[in-house]
Short mmCIF file of C-alpha atoms in Angstrom, two decimals:
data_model
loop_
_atom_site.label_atom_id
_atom_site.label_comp_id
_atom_site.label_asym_id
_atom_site.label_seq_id
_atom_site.Cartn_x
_atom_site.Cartn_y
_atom_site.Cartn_z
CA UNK U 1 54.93 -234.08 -35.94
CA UNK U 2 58.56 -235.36 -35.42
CA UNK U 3 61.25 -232.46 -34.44
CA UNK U 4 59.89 -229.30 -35.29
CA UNK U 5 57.96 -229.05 -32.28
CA UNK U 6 60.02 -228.41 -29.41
CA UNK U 7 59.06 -228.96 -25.49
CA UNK U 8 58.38 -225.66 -23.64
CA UNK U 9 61.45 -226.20 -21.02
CA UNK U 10 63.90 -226.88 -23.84
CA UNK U 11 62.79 -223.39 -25.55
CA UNK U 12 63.39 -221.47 -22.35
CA UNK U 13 66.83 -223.12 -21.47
CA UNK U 14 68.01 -222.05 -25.07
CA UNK U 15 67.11 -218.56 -24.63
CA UNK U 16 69.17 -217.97 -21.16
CA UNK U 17 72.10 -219.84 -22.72
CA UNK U 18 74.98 -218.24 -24.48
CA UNK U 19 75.39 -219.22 -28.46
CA UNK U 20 78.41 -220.81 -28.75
CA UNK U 21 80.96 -218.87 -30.85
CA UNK U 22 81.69 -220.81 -34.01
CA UNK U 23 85.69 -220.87 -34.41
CA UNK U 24 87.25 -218.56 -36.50
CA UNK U 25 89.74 -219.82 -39.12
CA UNK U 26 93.21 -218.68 -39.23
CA UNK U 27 92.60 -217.72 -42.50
CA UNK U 28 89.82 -215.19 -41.61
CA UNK U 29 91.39 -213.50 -39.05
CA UNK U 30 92.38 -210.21 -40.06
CA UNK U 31 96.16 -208.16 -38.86
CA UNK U 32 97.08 -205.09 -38.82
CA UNK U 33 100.34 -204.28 -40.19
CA UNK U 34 103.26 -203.46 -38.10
CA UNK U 35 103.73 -199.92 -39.41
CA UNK U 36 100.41 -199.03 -39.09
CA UNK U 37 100.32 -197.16 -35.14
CA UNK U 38 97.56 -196.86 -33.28
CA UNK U 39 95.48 -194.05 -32.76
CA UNK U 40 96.65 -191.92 -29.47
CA UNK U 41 94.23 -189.93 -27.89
CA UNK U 42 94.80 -186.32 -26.29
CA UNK U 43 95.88 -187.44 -22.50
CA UNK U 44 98.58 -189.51 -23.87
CA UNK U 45 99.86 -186.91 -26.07
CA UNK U 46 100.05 -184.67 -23.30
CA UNK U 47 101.66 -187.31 -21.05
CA UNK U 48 104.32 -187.76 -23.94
CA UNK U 49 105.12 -184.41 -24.91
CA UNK U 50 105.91 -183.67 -20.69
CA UNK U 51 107.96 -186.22 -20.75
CA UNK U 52 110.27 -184.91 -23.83
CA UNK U 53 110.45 -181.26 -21.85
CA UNK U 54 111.27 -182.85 -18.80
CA UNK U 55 114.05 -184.67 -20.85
CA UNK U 56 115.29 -181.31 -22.44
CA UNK U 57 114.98 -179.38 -19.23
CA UNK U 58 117.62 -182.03 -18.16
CA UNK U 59 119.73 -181.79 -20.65
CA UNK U 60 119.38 -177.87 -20.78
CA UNK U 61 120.48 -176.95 -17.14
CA UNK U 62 123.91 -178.60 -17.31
CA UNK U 63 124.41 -176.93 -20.66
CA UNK U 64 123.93 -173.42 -18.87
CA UNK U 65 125.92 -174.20 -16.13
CA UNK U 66 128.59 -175.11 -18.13
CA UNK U 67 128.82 -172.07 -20.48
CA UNK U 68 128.42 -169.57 -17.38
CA UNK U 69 131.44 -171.77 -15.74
CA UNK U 70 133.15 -171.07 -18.91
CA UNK U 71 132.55 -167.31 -19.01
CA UNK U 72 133.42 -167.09 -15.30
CA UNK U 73 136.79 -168.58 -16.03
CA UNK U 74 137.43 -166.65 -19.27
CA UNK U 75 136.86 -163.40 -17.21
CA UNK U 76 139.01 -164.28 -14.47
CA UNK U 77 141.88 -165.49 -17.27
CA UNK U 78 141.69 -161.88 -19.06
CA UNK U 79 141.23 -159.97 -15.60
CA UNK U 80 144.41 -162.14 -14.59
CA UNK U 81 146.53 -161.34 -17.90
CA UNK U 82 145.24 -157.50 -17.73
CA UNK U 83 146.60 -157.40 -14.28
CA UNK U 84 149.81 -158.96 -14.73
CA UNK U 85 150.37 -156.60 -17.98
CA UNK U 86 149.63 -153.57 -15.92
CA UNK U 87 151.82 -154.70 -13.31
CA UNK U 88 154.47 -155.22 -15.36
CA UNK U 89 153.90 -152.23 -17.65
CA UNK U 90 154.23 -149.94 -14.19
CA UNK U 91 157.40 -151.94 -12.77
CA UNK U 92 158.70 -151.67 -16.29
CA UNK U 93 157.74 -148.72 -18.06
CA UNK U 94 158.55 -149.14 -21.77
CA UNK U 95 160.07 -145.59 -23.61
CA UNK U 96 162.49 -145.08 -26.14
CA UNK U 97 165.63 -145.04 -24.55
CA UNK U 98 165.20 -148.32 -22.86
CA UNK U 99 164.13 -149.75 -26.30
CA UNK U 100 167.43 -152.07 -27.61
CA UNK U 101 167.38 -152.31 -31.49
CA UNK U 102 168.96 -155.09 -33.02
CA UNK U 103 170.96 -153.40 -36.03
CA UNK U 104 171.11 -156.88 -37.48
CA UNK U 105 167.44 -156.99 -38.26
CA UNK U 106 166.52 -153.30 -38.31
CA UNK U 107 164.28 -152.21 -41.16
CA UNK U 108 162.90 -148.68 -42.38
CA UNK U 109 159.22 -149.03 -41.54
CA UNK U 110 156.75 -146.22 -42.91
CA UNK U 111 153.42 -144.46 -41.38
CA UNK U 112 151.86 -142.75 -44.56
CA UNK U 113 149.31 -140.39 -44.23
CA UNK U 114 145.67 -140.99 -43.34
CA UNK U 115 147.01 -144.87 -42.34
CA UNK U 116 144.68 -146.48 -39.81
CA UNK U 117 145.53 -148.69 -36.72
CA UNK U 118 144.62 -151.51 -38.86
CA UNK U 119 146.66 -150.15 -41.87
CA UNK U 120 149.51 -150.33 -39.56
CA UNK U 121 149.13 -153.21 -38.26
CA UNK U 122 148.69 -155.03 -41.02
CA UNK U 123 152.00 -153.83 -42.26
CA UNK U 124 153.73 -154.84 -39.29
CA UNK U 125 152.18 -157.80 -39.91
CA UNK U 126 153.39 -158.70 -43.35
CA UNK U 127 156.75 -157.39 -42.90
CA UNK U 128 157.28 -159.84 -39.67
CA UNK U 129 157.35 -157.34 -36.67
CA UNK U 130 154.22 -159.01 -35.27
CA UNK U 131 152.72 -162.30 -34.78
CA UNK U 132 149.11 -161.03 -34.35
CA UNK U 133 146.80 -157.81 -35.37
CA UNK U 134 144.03 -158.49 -33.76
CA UNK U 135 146.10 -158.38 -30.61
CA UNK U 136 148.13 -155.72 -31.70
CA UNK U 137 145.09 -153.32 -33.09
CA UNK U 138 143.79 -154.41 -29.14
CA UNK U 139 146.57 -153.31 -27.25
CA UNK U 140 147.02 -150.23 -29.17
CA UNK U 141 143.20 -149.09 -28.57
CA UNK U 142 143.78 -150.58 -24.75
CA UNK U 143 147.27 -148.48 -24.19
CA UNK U 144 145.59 -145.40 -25.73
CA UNK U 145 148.17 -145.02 -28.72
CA UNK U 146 145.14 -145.29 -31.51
CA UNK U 147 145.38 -141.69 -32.61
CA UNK U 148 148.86 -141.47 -31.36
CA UNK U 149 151.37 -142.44 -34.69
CA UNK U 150 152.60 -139.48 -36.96
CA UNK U 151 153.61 -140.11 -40.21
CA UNK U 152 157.14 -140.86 -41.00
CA UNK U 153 159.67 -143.15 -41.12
CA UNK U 154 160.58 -144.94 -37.96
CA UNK U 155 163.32 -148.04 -37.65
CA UNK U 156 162.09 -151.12 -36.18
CA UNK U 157 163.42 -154.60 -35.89
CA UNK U 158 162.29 -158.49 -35.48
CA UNK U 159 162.01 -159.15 -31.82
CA UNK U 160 160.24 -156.27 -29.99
CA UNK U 161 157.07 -156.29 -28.04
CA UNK U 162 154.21 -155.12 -28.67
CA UNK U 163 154.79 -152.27 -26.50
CA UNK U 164 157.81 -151.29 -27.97
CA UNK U 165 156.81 -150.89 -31.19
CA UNK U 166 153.84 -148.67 -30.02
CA UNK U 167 156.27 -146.71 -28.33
CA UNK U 168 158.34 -145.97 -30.84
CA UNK U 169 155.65 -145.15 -33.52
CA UNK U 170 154.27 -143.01 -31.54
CA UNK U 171 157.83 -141.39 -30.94
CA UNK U 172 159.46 -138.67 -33.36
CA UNK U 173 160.00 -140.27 -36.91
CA UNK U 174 163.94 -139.93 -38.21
CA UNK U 175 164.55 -136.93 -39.61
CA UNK U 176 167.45 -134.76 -41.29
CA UNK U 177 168.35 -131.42 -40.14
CA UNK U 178 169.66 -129.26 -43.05
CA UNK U 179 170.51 -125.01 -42.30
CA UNK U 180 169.48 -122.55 -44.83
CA UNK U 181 171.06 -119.10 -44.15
CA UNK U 182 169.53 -115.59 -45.16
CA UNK U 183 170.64 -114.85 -48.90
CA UNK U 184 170.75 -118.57 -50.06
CA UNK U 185 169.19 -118.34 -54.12
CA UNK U 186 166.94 -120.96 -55.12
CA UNK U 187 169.64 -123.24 -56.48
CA UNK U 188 171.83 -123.16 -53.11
CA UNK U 189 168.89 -124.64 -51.58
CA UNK U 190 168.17 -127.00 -54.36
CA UNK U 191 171.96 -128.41 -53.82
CA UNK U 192 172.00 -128.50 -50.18
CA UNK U 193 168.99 -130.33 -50.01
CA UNK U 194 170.31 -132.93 -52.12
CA UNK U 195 173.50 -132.70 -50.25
CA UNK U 196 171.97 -133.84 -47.08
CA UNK U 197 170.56 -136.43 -49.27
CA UNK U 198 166.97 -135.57 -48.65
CA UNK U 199 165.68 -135.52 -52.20
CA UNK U 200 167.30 -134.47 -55.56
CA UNK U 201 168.20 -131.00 -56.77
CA UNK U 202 166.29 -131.39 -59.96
CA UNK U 203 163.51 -133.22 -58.36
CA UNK U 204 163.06 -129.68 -56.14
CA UNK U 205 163.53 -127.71 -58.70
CA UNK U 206 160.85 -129.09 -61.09
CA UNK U 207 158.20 -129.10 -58.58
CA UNK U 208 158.31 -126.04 -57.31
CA UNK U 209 157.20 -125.04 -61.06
CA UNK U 210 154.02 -127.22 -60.80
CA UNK U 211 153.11 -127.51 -56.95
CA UNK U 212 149.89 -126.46 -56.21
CA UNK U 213 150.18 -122.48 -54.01
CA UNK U 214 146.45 -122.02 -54.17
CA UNK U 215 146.43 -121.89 -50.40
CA UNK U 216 148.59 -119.17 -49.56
CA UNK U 217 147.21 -115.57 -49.66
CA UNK U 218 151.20 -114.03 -49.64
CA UNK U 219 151.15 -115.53 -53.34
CA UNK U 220 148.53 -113.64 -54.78
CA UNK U 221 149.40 -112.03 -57.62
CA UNK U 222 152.99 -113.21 -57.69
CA UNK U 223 153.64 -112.62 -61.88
CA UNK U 224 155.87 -115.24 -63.39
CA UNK U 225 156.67 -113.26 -66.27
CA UNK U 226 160.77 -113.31 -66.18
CA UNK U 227 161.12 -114.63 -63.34
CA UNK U 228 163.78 -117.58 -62.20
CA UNK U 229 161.93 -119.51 -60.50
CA UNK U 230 158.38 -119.36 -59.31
CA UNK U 231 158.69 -119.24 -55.41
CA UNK U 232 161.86 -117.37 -55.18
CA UNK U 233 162.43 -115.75 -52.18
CA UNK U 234 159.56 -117.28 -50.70
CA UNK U 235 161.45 -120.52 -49.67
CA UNK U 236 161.98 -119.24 -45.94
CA UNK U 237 165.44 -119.24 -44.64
CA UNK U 238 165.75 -121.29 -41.32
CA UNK U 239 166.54 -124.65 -39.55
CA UNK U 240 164.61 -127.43 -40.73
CA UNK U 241 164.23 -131.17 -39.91
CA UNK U 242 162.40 -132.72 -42.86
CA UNK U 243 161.91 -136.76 -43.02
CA UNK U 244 164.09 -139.16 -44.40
CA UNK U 245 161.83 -139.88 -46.71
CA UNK U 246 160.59 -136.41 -47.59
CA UNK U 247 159.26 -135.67 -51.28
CA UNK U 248 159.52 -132.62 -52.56
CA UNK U 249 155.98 -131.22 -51.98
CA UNK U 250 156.80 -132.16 -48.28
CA UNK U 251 160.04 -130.06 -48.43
CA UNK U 252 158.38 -126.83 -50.61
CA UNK U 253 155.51 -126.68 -47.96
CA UNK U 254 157.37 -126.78 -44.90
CA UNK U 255 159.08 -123.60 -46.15
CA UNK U 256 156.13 -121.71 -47.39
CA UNK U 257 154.44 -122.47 -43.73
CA UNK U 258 157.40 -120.91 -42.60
CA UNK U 259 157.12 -117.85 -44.30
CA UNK U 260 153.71 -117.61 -43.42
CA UNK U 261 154.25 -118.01 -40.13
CA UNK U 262 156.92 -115.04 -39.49
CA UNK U 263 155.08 -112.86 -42.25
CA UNK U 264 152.44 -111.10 -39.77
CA UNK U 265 148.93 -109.85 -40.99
CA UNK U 266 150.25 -106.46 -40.09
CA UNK U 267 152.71 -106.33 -42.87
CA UNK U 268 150.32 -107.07 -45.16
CA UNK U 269 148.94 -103.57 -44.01
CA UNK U 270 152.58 -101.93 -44.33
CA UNK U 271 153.31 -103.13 -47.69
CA UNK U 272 149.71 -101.37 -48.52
CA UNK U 273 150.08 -98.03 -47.27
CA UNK U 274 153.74 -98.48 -48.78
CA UNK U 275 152.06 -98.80 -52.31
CA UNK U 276 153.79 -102.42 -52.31
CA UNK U 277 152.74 -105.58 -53.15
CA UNK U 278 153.92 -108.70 -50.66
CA UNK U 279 155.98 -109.51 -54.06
CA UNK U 280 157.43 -105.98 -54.36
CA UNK U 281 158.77 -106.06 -50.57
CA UNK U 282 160.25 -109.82 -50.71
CA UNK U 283 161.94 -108.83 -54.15
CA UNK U 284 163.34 -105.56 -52.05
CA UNK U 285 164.44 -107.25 -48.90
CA UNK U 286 166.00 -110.03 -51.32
CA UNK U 287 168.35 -107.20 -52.81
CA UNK U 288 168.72 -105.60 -49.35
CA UNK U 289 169.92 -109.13 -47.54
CA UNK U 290 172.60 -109.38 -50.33
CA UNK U 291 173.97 -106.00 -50.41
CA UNK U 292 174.09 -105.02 -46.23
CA UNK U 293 176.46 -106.68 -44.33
CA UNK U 294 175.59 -104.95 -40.71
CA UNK U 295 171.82 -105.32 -38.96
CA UNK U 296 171.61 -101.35 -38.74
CA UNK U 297 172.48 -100.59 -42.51
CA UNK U 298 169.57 -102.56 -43.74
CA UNK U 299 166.93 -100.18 -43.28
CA UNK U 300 169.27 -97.44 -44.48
CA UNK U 301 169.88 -99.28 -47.70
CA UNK U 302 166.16 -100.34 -48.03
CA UNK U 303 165.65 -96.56 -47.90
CA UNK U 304 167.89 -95.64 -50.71
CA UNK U 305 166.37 -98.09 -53.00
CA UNK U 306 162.48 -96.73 -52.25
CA UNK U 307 164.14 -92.87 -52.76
CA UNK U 308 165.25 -93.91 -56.03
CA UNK U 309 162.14 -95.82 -57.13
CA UNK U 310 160.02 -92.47 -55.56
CA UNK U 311 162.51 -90.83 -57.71
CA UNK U 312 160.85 -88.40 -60.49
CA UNK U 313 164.49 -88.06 -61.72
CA UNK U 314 165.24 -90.54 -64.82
CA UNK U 315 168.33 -90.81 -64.03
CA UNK U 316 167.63 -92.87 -60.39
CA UNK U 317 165.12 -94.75 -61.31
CA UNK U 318 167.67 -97.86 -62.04
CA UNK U 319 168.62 -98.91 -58.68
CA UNK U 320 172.44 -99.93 -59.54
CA UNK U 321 172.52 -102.81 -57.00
CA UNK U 322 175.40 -104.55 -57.25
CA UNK U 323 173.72 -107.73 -55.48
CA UNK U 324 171.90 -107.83 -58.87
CA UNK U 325 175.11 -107.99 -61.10
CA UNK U 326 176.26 -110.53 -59.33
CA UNK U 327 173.42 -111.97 -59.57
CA UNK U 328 173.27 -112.51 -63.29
CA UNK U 329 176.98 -113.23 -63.70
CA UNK U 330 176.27 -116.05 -61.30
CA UNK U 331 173.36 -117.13 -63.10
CA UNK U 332 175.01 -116.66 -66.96
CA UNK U 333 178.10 -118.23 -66.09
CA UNK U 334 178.15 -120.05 -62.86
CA UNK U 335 180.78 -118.72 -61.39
CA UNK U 336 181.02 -115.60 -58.75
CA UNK U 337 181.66 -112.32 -59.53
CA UNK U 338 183.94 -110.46 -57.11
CA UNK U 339 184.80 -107.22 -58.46
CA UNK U 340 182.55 -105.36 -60.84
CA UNK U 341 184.08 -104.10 -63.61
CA UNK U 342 182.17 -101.80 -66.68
CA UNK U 343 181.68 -104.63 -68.81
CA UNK U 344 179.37 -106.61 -65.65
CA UNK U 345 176.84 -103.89 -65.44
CA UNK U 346 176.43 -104.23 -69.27
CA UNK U 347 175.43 -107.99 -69.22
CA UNK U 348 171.76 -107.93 -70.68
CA UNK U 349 169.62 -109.36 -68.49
CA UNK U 350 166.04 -108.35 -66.84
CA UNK U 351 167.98 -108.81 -63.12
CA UNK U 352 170.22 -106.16 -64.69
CA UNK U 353 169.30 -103.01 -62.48
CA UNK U 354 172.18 -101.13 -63.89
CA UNK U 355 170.31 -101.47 -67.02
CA UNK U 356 166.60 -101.77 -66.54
CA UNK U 357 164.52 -99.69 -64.66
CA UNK U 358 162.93 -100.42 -60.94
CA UNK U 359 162.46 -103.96 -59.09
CA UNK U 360 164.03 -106.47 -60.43
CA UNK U 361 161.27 -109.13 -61.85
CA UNK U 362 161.76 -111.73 -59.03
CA UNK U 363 163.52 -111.97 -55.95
CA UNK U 364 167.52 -112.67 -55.88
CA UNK U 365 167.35 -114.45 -52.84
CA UNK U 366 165.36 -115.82 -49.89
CA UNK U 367 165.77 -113.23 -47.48
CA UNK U 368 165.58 -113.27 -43.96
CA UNK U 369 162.90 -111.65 -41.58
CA UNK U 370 165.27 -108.79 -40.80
CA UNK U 371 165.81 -107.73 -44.25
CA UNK U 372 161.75 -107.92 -44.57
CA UNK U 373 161.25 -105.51 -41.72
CA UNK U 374 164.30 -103.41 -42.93
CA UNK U 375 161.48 -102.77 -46.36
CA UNK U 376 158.74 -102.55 -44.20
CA UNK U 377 160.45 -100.23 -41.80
CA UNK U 378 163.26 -98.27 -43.76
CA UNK U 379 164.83 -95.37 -42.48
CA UNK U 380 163.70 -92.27 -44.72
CA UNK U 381 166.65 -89.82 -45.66
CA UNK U 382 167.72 -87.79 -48.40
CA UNK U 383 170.09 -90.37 -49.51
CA UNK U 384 170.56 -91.78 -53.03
CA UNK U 385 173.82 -93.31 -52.62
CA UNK U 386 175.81 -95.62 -50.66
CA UNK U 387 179.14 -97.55 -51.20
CA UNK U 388 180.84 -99.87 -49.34
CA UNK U 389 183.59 -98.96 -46.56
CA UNK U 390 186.71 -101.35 -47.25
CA UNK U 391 188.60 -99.56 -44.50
CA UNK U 392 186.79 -100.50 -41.58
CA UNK U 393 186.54 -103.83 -41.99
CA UNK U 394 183.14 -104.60 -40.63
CA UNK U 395 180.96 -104.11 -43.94
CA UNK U 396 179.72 -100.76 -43.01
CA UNK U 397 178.17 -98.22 -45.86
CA UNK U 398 178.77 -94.69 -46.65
CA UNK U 399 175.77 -93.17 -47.87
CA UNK U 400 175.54 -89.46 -49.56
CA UNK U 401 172.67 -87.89 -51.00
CA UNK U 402 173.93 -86.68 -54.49
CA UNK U 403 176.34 -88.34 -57.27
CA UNK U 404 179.45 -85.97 -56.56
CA UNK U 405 179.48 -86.57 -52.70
CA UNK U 406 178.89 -90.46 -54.07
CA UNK U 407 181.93 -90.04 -56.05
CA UNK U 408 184.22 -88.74 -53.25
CA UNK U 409 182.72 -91.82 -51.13
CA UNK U 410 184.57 -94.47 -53.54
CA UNK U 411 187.29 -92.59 -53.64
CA UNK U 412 187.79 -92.38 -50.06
CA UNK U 413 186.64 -95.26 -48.46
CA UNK U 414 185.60 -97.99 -51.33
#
């Protein structure tokens, strides 16, 4: 029966015991590789990711505190400099005549027109005035001189504040003051502009042929035919300061402003009812400034000449200026004419009035507001004549109101 039947005590006591593990071999034993993590579950994610905010939350707070320390003392460095500068700026107020200028180092420095703060800067900048355009362009917009700068030409030189230059480019720009008296011709002008070295003669000259006049209402209808020079005796007689640095455009407008300032919208009116164009009265007061010599001839002489152009007579419709023959002697030979002889009022030449017929075809001068309102307002007479009084010594007229009492005039006072 041998061992394959087993005793009933022996079968219990193998049940209740344990098997005994059989050894594993080294070999068998399986490993998990290093990079190979374990699986995490929710809670410790959680736990992991609180701990990284906690970390940044650390981090975080003294970053804060550091950058509002930082603003705290940048405001209370610019509220300290802002102060100071005031301070200073109202203890020592900067203007023009406590500005020193170093003639060593001055230069010409130039604001053109429609030049920004920026623009300006950055040409202080380049030439060496400033160190900085930000803090320039700041201080300008800060001070309240943004706006402020006119164009012109301004000296400057290396060394001045901030301030100063501000100061003085907001100031006046250099100019030149030239004179141009009542009766000056187109030329004069021309010369004594070059003269006063403010730009050439021929450099005038040629633009007043091509500058555009579309703005200005008194030029309507102004006919070039024969005439001199296109804005003759439209170039307004008077004091001006024009910059150093003036072109001729600059020049020619400042002039024609002029005019139109002192030419009222009431003589527009006048010259209507007159039957005169604007043209037609300057080329009449021209002749007028030329030939009176006293305030209270003018509008005595201004009447003569509209009597004679009113004239139905042939005979006195030439107005026999002699402004006008001197005039064209000037203007054929250069050189003045001081008595008139014959052979003078027989130069041919549309100025000529001795030989042609009413107005002359432009203006002979640039004549004064006086003369203007001596046309607008002449004296009506009878009178046809005048002449000269050499006696008296002031430059008074003798006027008569037919040939023969004309004729007894010259022979006793000219």
């Amino acid at each position: 029966m041998g061992s394959g039947i087993r005793k009933p005590g022996e079968m219990q006591r193998n049940r209740n015991s344990a098997p005994t593990p059989t050894p594993r071999r080294e070999s068998q034993m399986v490993r998990r590789p290093a990079s190979v993590k374990s699986k995490e579950t929710p809670v410790e994610n959680k736990a992991k990711e609180r701990t990284k905010r906690m970390k940044k939350k650390r981090y975080k707070v003294p970053l804060i505190m550091f950058f509002v320390l930082f603003l705290i003392c940048v405001v209370f460095f610019s509220s300290y400099l802002s102060y100071t500068y005031l301070v200073d700026k109202y203890e020592n107020p900067v203007t023009v005549e406590s500005i020193y200028l170093d003639e060593t180092t001055s230069v010409k420095f130039r604001i053109d027109k429609g030049m920004t703060t920026k623009d300006i800067a950055d040409n202080l900048f380049d030439m060496g005035l400033i160190e900085n355009k930000n803090m320039y362009r700041f201080l300008s917009k800060f001070n309240g001189f943004d706006g402020q700068y006119k164009v012109g030409t301004y000296t400057l030189c290396e060394g001045l504040t901030y301030d100063e230059v501000m100061t003085l480019l907001a100031g006046e720009p250099e100019t030149v003051k030239v004179t141009f008296p009542e009766g000056f011709t187109t030329e004069q002008i021309a010369a004594r502009l070059e003269a006063n070295n403010v730009i050439t003669a021929e450099a005038f000259l040629n633009a007043l042929e091509t500058i555009d006049i579309s703005s200005y209402t008194f030029l309507d209808g102004v006919s070039v035919k024969d005439r001199d020079h296109r804005l003759d005796g439209y170039l307004f007689p008077d004091t001006y300061e024009f910059d150093i640095k003036a072109n001729a455009e600059d020049v020619i407008y400042k002039m024609l402003n002029r005019f139109n300032e002192l030419y009222l919208p009431a003589y527009y009116e006048m010259a209507e009812e007159m039957g005169l164009s604007v043209d037609d009265v300057i080329v009449l007061a021209s002749i007028v400034e030329r030939e009176a010599k006293l305030k209270s001839d003018r509008p005595k002489i201004a009447g003569v000449f509209i009597n004679r152009l009113n004239s139905s007579d042939k005979n006195l419709k030439k107005l026999q200026s002699c402004a006008t023959i001197r005039y064209v002697h000037k203007k054929l030979y250069n050189e003045d004419l001081i008595n008139i002889l014959e052979e003078h009022e027989k130069e041919d030449d549309p100025y000529n009035t001795y030989m042609y017929d009413g107005l002359t075809p432009g203006p002979i001068c640039s004549p004064g507001i006086e003369s203007i309102k001596s046309v607008l307002k002449y004296e009506k007479s009878d009178y046809y004549f005048f002449v000269l009084n050499a006696k008296d010594g002031v430059g008074s007229h003798i006027f008569s109101r037919t040939y023969q009492e004309h004729l007894q005039a010259k022979n006793q006072y000219g």
